Amino acid sequence: MADVTNLNRFRKQKARAQARQEADANAAKFGRTRAQRQREEAEAEKARQTLDAHRRDETP
């Protein structure tokens, strides 16, 4: 006797694969990794702190 195949499962697998492929393409085109974002945020924060440390206070 032949095995029964669920066509919905294959349709959903195909849709997931297509969505994953589009996501990978968008990530390569636009995205940055989490580590890259965190490094850039840390560099910006350090630059901000350095600038604030060199600021002169104007006291009347």
mmCIF file as gemmi writes it, N, C-alpha and C atoms, coordinates in Angstrom:
data_model
loop_
_atom_site.group_PDB
_atom_site.id
_atom_site.type_symbol
_atom_site.label_atom_id
_atom_site.label_alt_id
_atom_site.label_comp_id
_atom_site.label_asym_id
_atom_site.label_entity_id
_atom_site.label_seq_id
_atom_site.pdbx_PDB_ins_code
_atom_site.Cartn_x
_atom_site.Cartn_y
_atom_site.Cartn_z
_atom_site.occupancy
_atom_site.B_iso_or_equiv
_atom_site.pdbx_formal_charge
_atom_site.auth_seq_id
_atom_site.auth_asym_id
_atom_site.pdbx_PDB_model_num
ATOM 1 N N . MET Axp A 1 ? 0.846 -1.174 0 1 0 ? 1 A 1
ATOM 2 C CA . MET Axp A 1 ? 0 0 0 1 0 ? 1 A 1
ATOM 3 C C . MET Axp A 1 ? 0.896 1.243 0 1 0 ? 1 A 1
ATOM 4 N N . ALA Axp A 2 ? 0.527 2.226 -0.747 1 0 ? 2 A 1
ATOM 5 C CA . ALA Axp A 2 ? 1.333 3.442 -0.894 1 0 ? 2 A 1
ATOM 6 C C . ALA Axp A 2 ? 1.162 4.336 0.324 1 0 ? 2 A 1
ATOM 7 N N . ASP Axp A 3 ? 2.219 5.105 0.584 1 0 ? 3 A 1
ATOM 8 C CA . ASP Axp A 3 ? 2.145 6.059 1.693 1 0 ? 3 A 1
ATOM 9 C C . ASP Axp A 3 ? 1.31 7.257 1.269 1 0 ? 3 A 1
ATOM 10 N N . VAL Axp A 4 ? 0.559 7.771 2.226 1 0 ? 4 A 1
ATOM 11 C CA . VAL Axp A 4 ? -0.255 8.955 1.978 1 0 ? 4 A 1
ATOM 12 C C . VAL Axp A 4 ? 0.635 10.176 2.17 1 0 ? 4 A 1
ATOM 13 N N . THR Axp A 5 ? 0.604 11.083 1.21 1 0 ? 5 A 1
ATOM 14 C CA . THR Axp A 5 ? 1.417 12.297 1.328 1 0 ? 5 A 1
ATOM 15 C C . THR Axp A 5 ? 0.501 13.479 1.603 1 0 ? 5 A 1
ATOM 16 N N . ASN Axp A 6 ? 0.965 14.322 2.481 1 0 ? 6 A 1
ATOM 17 C CA . ASN Axp A 6 ? 0.205 15.505 2.822 1 0 ? 6 A 1
ATOM 18 C C . ASN Axp A 6 ? 0.721 16.657 1.967 1 0 ? 6 A 1
ATOM 19 N N . LEU Axp A 7 ? -0.088 17.101 1.024 1 0 ? 7 A 1
ATOM 20 C CA . LEU Axp A 7 ? 0.335 18.155 0.105 1 0 ? 7 A 1
ATOM 21 C C . LEU Axp A 7 ? 0.497 19.493 0.816 1 0 ? 7 A 1
ATOM 22 N N . ASN Axp A 8 ? -0.264 19.716 1.874 1 0 ? 8 A 1
ATOM 23 C CA . ASN Axp A 8 ? -0.119 20.965 2.627 1 0 ? 8 A 1
ATOM 24 C C . ASN Axp A 8 ? 1.274 21.077 3.231 1 0 ? 8 A 1
ATOM 25 N N . ARG Axp A 9 ? 1.803 19.975 3.702 1 0 ? 9 A 1
ATOM 26 C CA . ARG Axp A 9 ? 3.133 19.993 4.296 1 0 ? 9 A 1
ATOM 27 C C . ARG Axp A 9 ? 4.179 20.381 3.255 1 0 ? 9 A 1
ATOM 28 N N . PHE Axp A 10 ? 4.081 19.841 2.068 1 0 ? 10 A 1
ATOM 29 C CA . PHE Axp A 10 ? 5.035 20.173 1.005 1 0 ? 10 A 1
ATOM 30 C C . PHE Axp A 10 ? 4.876 21.629 0.56 1 0 ? 10 A 1
ATOM 31 N N . ARG Axp A 11 ? 3.643 22.095 0.5 1 0 ? 11 A 1
ATOM 32 C CA . ARG Axp A 11 ? 3.4 23.485 0.122 1 0 ? 11 A 1
ATOM 33 C C . ARG Axp A 11 ? 4.008 24.428 1.154 1 0 ? 11 A 1
ATOM 34 N N . LYS Axp A 12 ? 3.825 24.119 2.432 1 0 ? 12 A 1
ATOM 35 C CA . LYS Axp A 12 ? 4.388 24.953 3.493 1 0 ? 12 A 1
ATOM 36 C C . LYS Axp A 12 ? 5.913 24.895 3.503 1 0 ? 12 A 1
ATOM 37 N N . GLN Axp A 13 ? 6.48 23.733 3.249 1 0 ? 13 A 1
ATOM 38 C CA . GLN Axp A 13 ? 7.937 23.62 3.182 1 0 ? 13 A 1
ATOM 39 C C . GLN Axp A 13 ? 8.49 24.474 2.047 1 0 ? 13 A 1
ATOM 40 N N . LYS Axp A 14 ? 7.803 24.459 0.916 1 0 ? 14 A 1
ATOM 41 C CA . LYS Axp A 14 ? 8.241 25.261 -0.219 1 0 ? 14 A 1
ATOM 42 C C . LYS Axp A 14 ? 8.147 26.751 0.109 1 0 ? 14 A 1
ATOM 43 N N . ALA Axp A 15 ? 7.078 27.154 0.782 1 0 ? 15 A 1
ATOM 44 C CA . ALA Axp A 15 ? 6.91 28.561 1.159 1 0 ? 15 A 1
ATOM 45 C C . ALA Axp A 15 ? 7.983 28.982 2.154 1 0 ? 15 A 1
ATOM 46 N N . ARG Axp A 16 ? 8.307 28.109 3.117 1 0 ? 16 A 1
ATOM 47 C CA . ARG Axp A 16 ? 9.357 28.421 4.096 1 0 ? 16 A 1
ATOM 48 C C . ARG Axp A 16 ? 10.709 28.566 3.419 1 0 ? 16 A 1
ATOM 49 N N . ALA Axp A 17 ? 10.999 27.683 2.48 1 0 ? 17 A 1
ATOM 50 C CA . ALA Axp A 17 ? 12.267 27.747 1.768 1 0 ? 17 A 1
ATOM 51 C C . ALA Axp A 17 ? 12.367 29.031 0.952 1 0 ? 17 A 1
ATOM 52 N N . GLN Axp A 18 ? 11.275 29.424 0.317 1 0 ? 18 A 1
ATOM 53 C CA . GLN Axp A 18 ? 11.263 30.666 -0.46 1 0 ? 18 A 1
ATOM 54 C C . GLN Axp A 18 ? 11.459 31.866 0.459 1 0 ? 18 A 1
ATOM 55 N N . ALA Axp A 19 ? 10.785 31.894 1.594 1 0 ? 19 A 1
ATOM 56 C CA . ALA Axp A 19 ? 10.921 33.001 2.541 1 0 ? 19 A 1
ATOM 57 C C . ALA Axp A 19 ? 12.34 33.06 3.095 1 0 ? 19 A 1
ATOM 58 N N . ARG Axp A 20 ? 12.922 31.914 3.384 1 0 ? 20 A 1
ATOM 59 C CA . ARG Axp A 20 ? 14.301 31.869 3.892 1 0 ? 20 A 1
ATOM 60 C C . ARG Axp A 20 ? 15.275 32.394 2.848 1 0 ? 20 A 1
ATOM 61 N N . GLN Axp A 21 ? 15.046 32.042 1.595 1 0 ? 21 A 1
ATOM 62 C CA . GLN Axp A 21 ? 15.915 32.498 0.513 1 0 ? 21 A 1
ATOM 63 C C . GLN Axp A 21 ? 15.817 34.02 0.36 1 0 ? 21 A 1
ATOM 64 N N . GLU Axp A 22 ? 14.609 34.563 0.421 1 0 ? 22 A 1
ATOM 65 C CA . GLU Axp A 22 ? 14.437 36.011 0.333 1 0 ? 22 A 1
ATOM 66 C C . GLU Axp A 22 ? 15.071 36.709 1.524 1 0 ? 22 A 1
ATOM 67 N N . ALA Axp A 23 ? 14.933 36.136 2.701 1 0 ? 23 A 1
ATOM 68 C CA . ALA Axp A 23 ? 15.528 36.727 3.901 1 0 ? 23 A 1
ATOM 69 C C . ALA Axp A 23 ? 17.047 36.734 3.813 1 0 ? 23 A 1
ATOM 70 N N . ASP Axp A 24 ? 17.617 35.671 3.317 1 0 ? 24 A 1
ATOM 71 C CA . ASP Axp A 24 ? 19.074 35.617 3.149 1 0 ? 24 A 1
ATOM 72 C C . ASP Axp A 24 ? 19.552 36.663 2.143 1 0 ? 24 A 1
ATOM 73 N N . ALA Axp A 25 ? 18.791 36.831 1.077 1 0 ? 25 A 1
ATOM 74 C CA . ALA Axp A 25 ? 19.164 37.828 0.069 1 0 ? 25 A 1
ATOM 75 C C . ALA Axp A 25 ? 19.086 39.232 0.663 1 0 ? 25 A 1
ATOM 76 N N . ASN Axp A 26 ? 18.037 39.506 1.425 1 0 ? 26 A 1
ATOM 77 C CA . ASN Axp A 26 ? 17.901 40.822 2.047 1 0 ? 26 A 1
ATOM 78 C C . ASN Axp A 26 ? 18.975 41.048 3.095 1 0 ? 26 A 1
ATOM 79 N N . ALA Axp A 27 ? 19.324 40.019 3.837 1 0 ? 27 A 1
ATOM 80 C CA . ALA Axp A 27 ? 20.361 40.163 4.857 1 0 ? 27 A 1
ATOM 81 C C . ALA Axp A 27 ? 21.703 40.472 4.209 1 0 ? 27 A 1
ATOM 82 N N . ALA Axp A 28 ? 21.974 39.849 3.095 1 0 ? 28 A 1
ATOM 83 C CA . ALA Axp A 28 ? 23.228 40.12 2.399 1 0 ? 28 A 1
ATOM 84 C C . ALA Axp A 28 ? 23.221 41.514 1.795 1 0 ? 28 A 1
ATOM 85 N N . LYS Axp A 29 ? 22.056 41.966 1.376 1 0 ? 29 A 1
ATOM 86 C CA . LYS Axp A 29 ? 21.967 43.256 0.707 1 0 ? 29 A 1
ATOM 87 C C . LYS Axp A 29 ? 21.917 44.416 1.704 1 0 ? 29 A 1
ATOM 88 N N . PHE Axp A 30 ? 21.145 44.288 2.774 1 0 ? 30 A 1
ATOM 89 C CA . PHE Axp A 30 ? 20.895 45.399 3.679 1 0 ? 30 A 1
ATOM 90 C C . PHE Axp A 30 ? 21.424 45.186 5.083 1 0 ? 30 A 1
ATOM 91 N N . GLY Axp A 31 ? 21.483 43.966 5.531 1 0 ? 31 A 1
ATOM 92 C CA . GLY Axp A 31 ? 21.638 43.7 6.943 1 0 ? 31 A 1
ATOM 93 C C . GLY Axp A 31 ? 23.056 43.739 7.463 1 0 ? 31 A 1
ATOM 94 N N . ARG Axp A 32 ? 23.125 43.864 8.772 1 0 ? 32 A 1
ATOM 95 C CA . ARG Axp A 32 ? 24.377 43.753 9.502 1 0 ? 32 A 1
ATOM 96 C C . ARG Axp A 32 ? 24.138 42.718 10.595 1 0 ? 32 A 1
ATOM 97 N N . THR Axp A 33 ? 25.2 42.097 11.016 1 0 ? 33 A 1
ATOM 98 C CA . THR Axp A 33 ? 25.039 41.122 12.074 1 0 ? 33 A 1
ATOM 99 C C . THR Axp A 33 ? 24.851 41.851 13.401 1 0 ? 33 A 1
ATOM 100 N N . ARG Axp A 34 ? 24.387 41.146 14.391 1 0 ? 34 A 1
ATOM 101 C CA . ARG Axp A 34 ? 24.184 41.73 15.713 1 0 ? 34 A 1
ATOM 102 C C . ARG Axp A 34 ? 25.502 42.229 16.281 1 0 ? 34 A 1
ATOM 103 N N . ALA Axp A 35 ? 26.568 41.482 16.059 1 0 ? 35 A 1
ATOM 104 C CA . ALA Axp A 35 ? 27.883 41.883 16.557 1 0 ? 35 A 1
ATOM 105 C C . ALA Axp A 35 ? 28.329 43.196 15.91 1 0 ? 35 A 1
ATOM 106 N N . GLN Axp A 36 ? 28.071 43.363 14.623 1 0 ? 36 A 1
ATOM 107 C CA . GLN Axp A 36 ? 28.435 44.601 13.943 1 0 ? 36 A 1
ATOM 108 C C . GLN Axp A 36 ? 27.663 45.788 14.51 1 0 ? 36 A 1
ATOM 109 N N . ARG Axp A 37 ? 26.358 45.602 14.728 1 0 ? 37 A 1
ATOM 110 C CA . ARG Axp A 37 ? 25.55 46.689 15.299 1 0 ? 37 A 1
ATOM 111 C C . ARG Axp A 37 ? 26.033 47.053 16.694 1 0 ? 37 A 1
ATOM 112 N N . GLN Axp A 38 ? 26.318 46.059 17.526 1 0 ? 38 A 1
ATOM 113 C CA . GLN Axp A 38 ? 26.777 46.328 18.883 1 0 ? 38 A 1
ATOM 114 C C . GLN Axp A 38 ? 28.13 47.019 18.883 1 0 ? 38 A 1
ATOM 115 N N . ARG Axp A 39 ? 29.019 46.619 17.979 1 0 ? 39 A 1
ATOM 116 C CA . ARG Axp A 39 ? 30.333 47.245 17.908 1 0 ? 39 A 1
ATOM 117 C C . ARG Axp A 39 ? 30.2 48.705 17.495 1 0 ? 39 A 1
ATOM 118 N N . GLU Axp A 40 ? 29.365 48.984 16.512 1 0 ? 40 A 1
ATOM 119 C CA . GLU Axp A 40 ? 29.173 50.361 16.066 1 0 ? 40 A 1
ATOM 120 C C . GLU Axp A 40 ? 28.534 51.211 17.163 1 0 ? 40 A 1
ATOM 121 N N . GLU Axp A 41 ? 27.586 50.651 17.907 1 0 ? 41 A 1
ATOM 122 C CA . GLU Axp A 41 ? 26.973 51.383 19.014 1 0 ? 41 A 1
ATOM 123 C C . GLU Axp A 41 ? 28 51.671 20.096 1 0 ? 41 A 1
ATOM 124 N N . ALA Axp A 42 ? 28.868 50.704 20.386 1 0 ? 42 A 1
ATOM 125 C CA . ALA Axp A 42 ? 29.902 50.901 21.405 1 0 ? 42 A 1
ATOM 126 C C . ALA Axp A 42 ? 30.902 51.969 20.958 1 0 ? 42 A 1
ATOM 127 N N . GLU Axp A 43 ? 31.273 51.954 19.697 1 0 ? 43 A 1
ATOM 128 C CA . GLU Axp A 43 ? 32.2 52.966 19.179 1 0 ? 43 A 1
ATOM 129 C C . GLU Axp A 43 ? 31.574 54.353 19.248 1 0 ? 43 A 1
ATOM 130 N N . ALA Axp A 44 ? 30.298 54.469 18.92 1 0 ? 44 A 1
ATOM 131 C CA . ALA Axp A 44 ? 29.612 55.762 18.979 1 0 ? 44 A 1
ATOM 132 C C . ALA Axp A 44 ? 29.518 56.254 20.42 1 0 ? 44 A 1
ATOM 133 N N . GLU Axp A 45 ? 29.23 55.354 21.342 1 0 ? 45 A 1
ATOM 134 C CA . GLU Axp A 45 ? 29.145 55.725 22.758 1 0 ? 45 A 1
ATOM 135 C C . GLU Axp A 45 ? 30.509 56.179 23.273 1 0 ? 45 A 1
ATOM 136 N N . LYS Axp A 46 ? 31.565 55.494 22.885 1 0 ? 46 A 1
ATOM 137 C CA . LYS Axp A 46 ? 32.908 55.88 23.323 1 0 ? 46 A 1
ATOM 138 C C . LYS Axp A 46 ? 33.274 57.249 22.765 1 0 ? 46 A 1
ATOM 139 N N . ALA Axp A 47 ? 32.95 57.498 21.505 1 0 ? 47 A 1
ATOM 140 C CA . ALA Axp A 47 ? 33.226 58.802 20.906 1 0 ? 47 A 1
ATOM 141 C C . ALA Axp A 47 ? 32.441 59.895 21.61 1 0 ? 47 A 1
ATOM 142 N N . ARG Axp A 48 ? 31.196 59.623 21.972 1 0 ? 48 A 1
ATOM 143 C CA . ARG Axp A 48 ? 30.365 60.585 22.686 1 0 ? 48 A 1
ATOM 144 C C . ARG Axp A 48 ? 30.953 60.892 24.059 1 0 ? 48 A 1
ATOM 145 N N . GLN Axp A 49 ? 31.402 59.856 24.764 1 0 ? 49 A 1
ATOM 146 C CA . GLN Axp A 49 ? 32.004 60.047 26.083 1 0 ? 49 A 1
ATOM 147 C C . GLN Axp A 49 ? 33.31 60.817 25.985 1 0 ? 49 A 1
ATOM 148 N N . THR Axp A 50 ? 34.116 60.538 24.973 1 0 ? 50 A 1
ATOM 149 C CA . THR Axp A 50 ? 35.38 61.25 24.783 1 0 ? 50 A 1
ATOM 150 C C . THR Axp A 50 ? 35.121 62.726 24.517 1 0 ? 50 A 1
ATOM 151 N N . LEU Axp A 51 ? 34.132 63.01 23.692 1 0 ? 51 A 1
ATOM 152 C CA . LEU Axp A 51 ? 33.783 64.387 23.403 1 0 ? 51 A 1
ATOM 153 C C . LEU Axp A 51 ? 33.294 65.094 24.667 1 0 ? 51 A 1
ATOM 154 N N . ASP Axp A 52 ? 32.457 64.445 25.439 1 0 ? 52 A 1
ATOM 155 C CA . ASP Axp A 52 ? 31.957 65.039 26.684 1 0 ? 52 A 1
ATOM 156 C C . ASP Axp A 52 ? 33.086 65.256 27.684 1 0 ? 52 A 1
ATOM 157 N N . ALA Axp A 53 ? 34.076 64.39 27.703 1 0 ? 53 A 1
ATOM 158 C CA . ALA Axp A 53 ? 35.183 64.516 28.652 1 0 ? 53 A 1
ATOM 159 C C . ALA Axp A 53 ? 36.058 65.712 28.312 1 0 ? 53 A 1
ATOM 160 N N . HIS Axp A 54 ? 36.101 66.106 27.048 1 0 ? 54 A 1
ATOM 161 C CA . HIS Axp A 54 ? 36.935 67.232 26.633 1 0 ? 54 A 1
ATOM 162 C C . HIS Axp A 54 ? 36.176 68.547 26.584 1 0 ? 54 A 1
ATOM 163 N N . ARG Axp A 55 ? 34.952 68.535 26.976 1 0 ? 55 A 1
ATOM 164 C CA . ARG Axp A 55 ? 34.128 69.735 26.935 1 0 ? 55 A 1
ATOM 165 C C . ARG Axp A 55 ? 34.511 70.669 28.066 1 0 ? 55 A 1
ATOM 166 N N . ARG Axp A 56 ? 34.587 71.935 27.781 1 0 ? 56 A 1
ATOM 167 C CA . ARG Axp A 56 ? 34.881 72.911 28.829 1 0 ? 56 A 1
ATOM 168 C C . ARG Axp A 56 ? 33.567 73.439 29.372 1 0 ? 56 A 1
ATOM 169 N N . ASP Axp A 57 ? 33.512 73.567 30.682 1 0 ? 57 A 1
ATOM 170 C CA . ASP Axp A 57 ? 32.319 74.105 31.324 1 0 ? 57 A 1
ATOM 171 C C . ASP Axp A 57 ? 32.435 75.618 31.393 1 0 ? 57 A 1
ATOM 172 N N . GLU Axp A 58 ? 31.416 76.288 30.962 1 0 ? 58 A 1
ATOM 173 C CA . GLU Axp A 58 ? 31.369 77.742 31.03 1 0 ? 58 A 1
ATOM 174 C C . GLU Axp A 58 ? 30.639 78.123 32.321 1 0 ? 58 A 1
ATOM 175 N N . THR Axp A 59 ? 31.369 78.53 33.33 1 0 ? 59 A 1
ATOM 176 C CA . THR Axp A 59 ? 30.747 78.931 34.598 1 0 ? 59 A 1
ATOM 177 C C . THR Axp A 59 ? 30.802 80.441 34.713 1 0 ? 59 A 1
ATOM 178 N N . PRO Axp A 60 ? 29.667 81.104 34.932 1 0 ? 60 A 1
ATOM 179 C CA . PRO Axp A 60 ? 29.667 82.572 35.038 1 0 ? 60 A 1
ATOM 180 C C . PRO Axp A 60 ? 30.241 83.07 36.339 1 0 ? 60 A 1
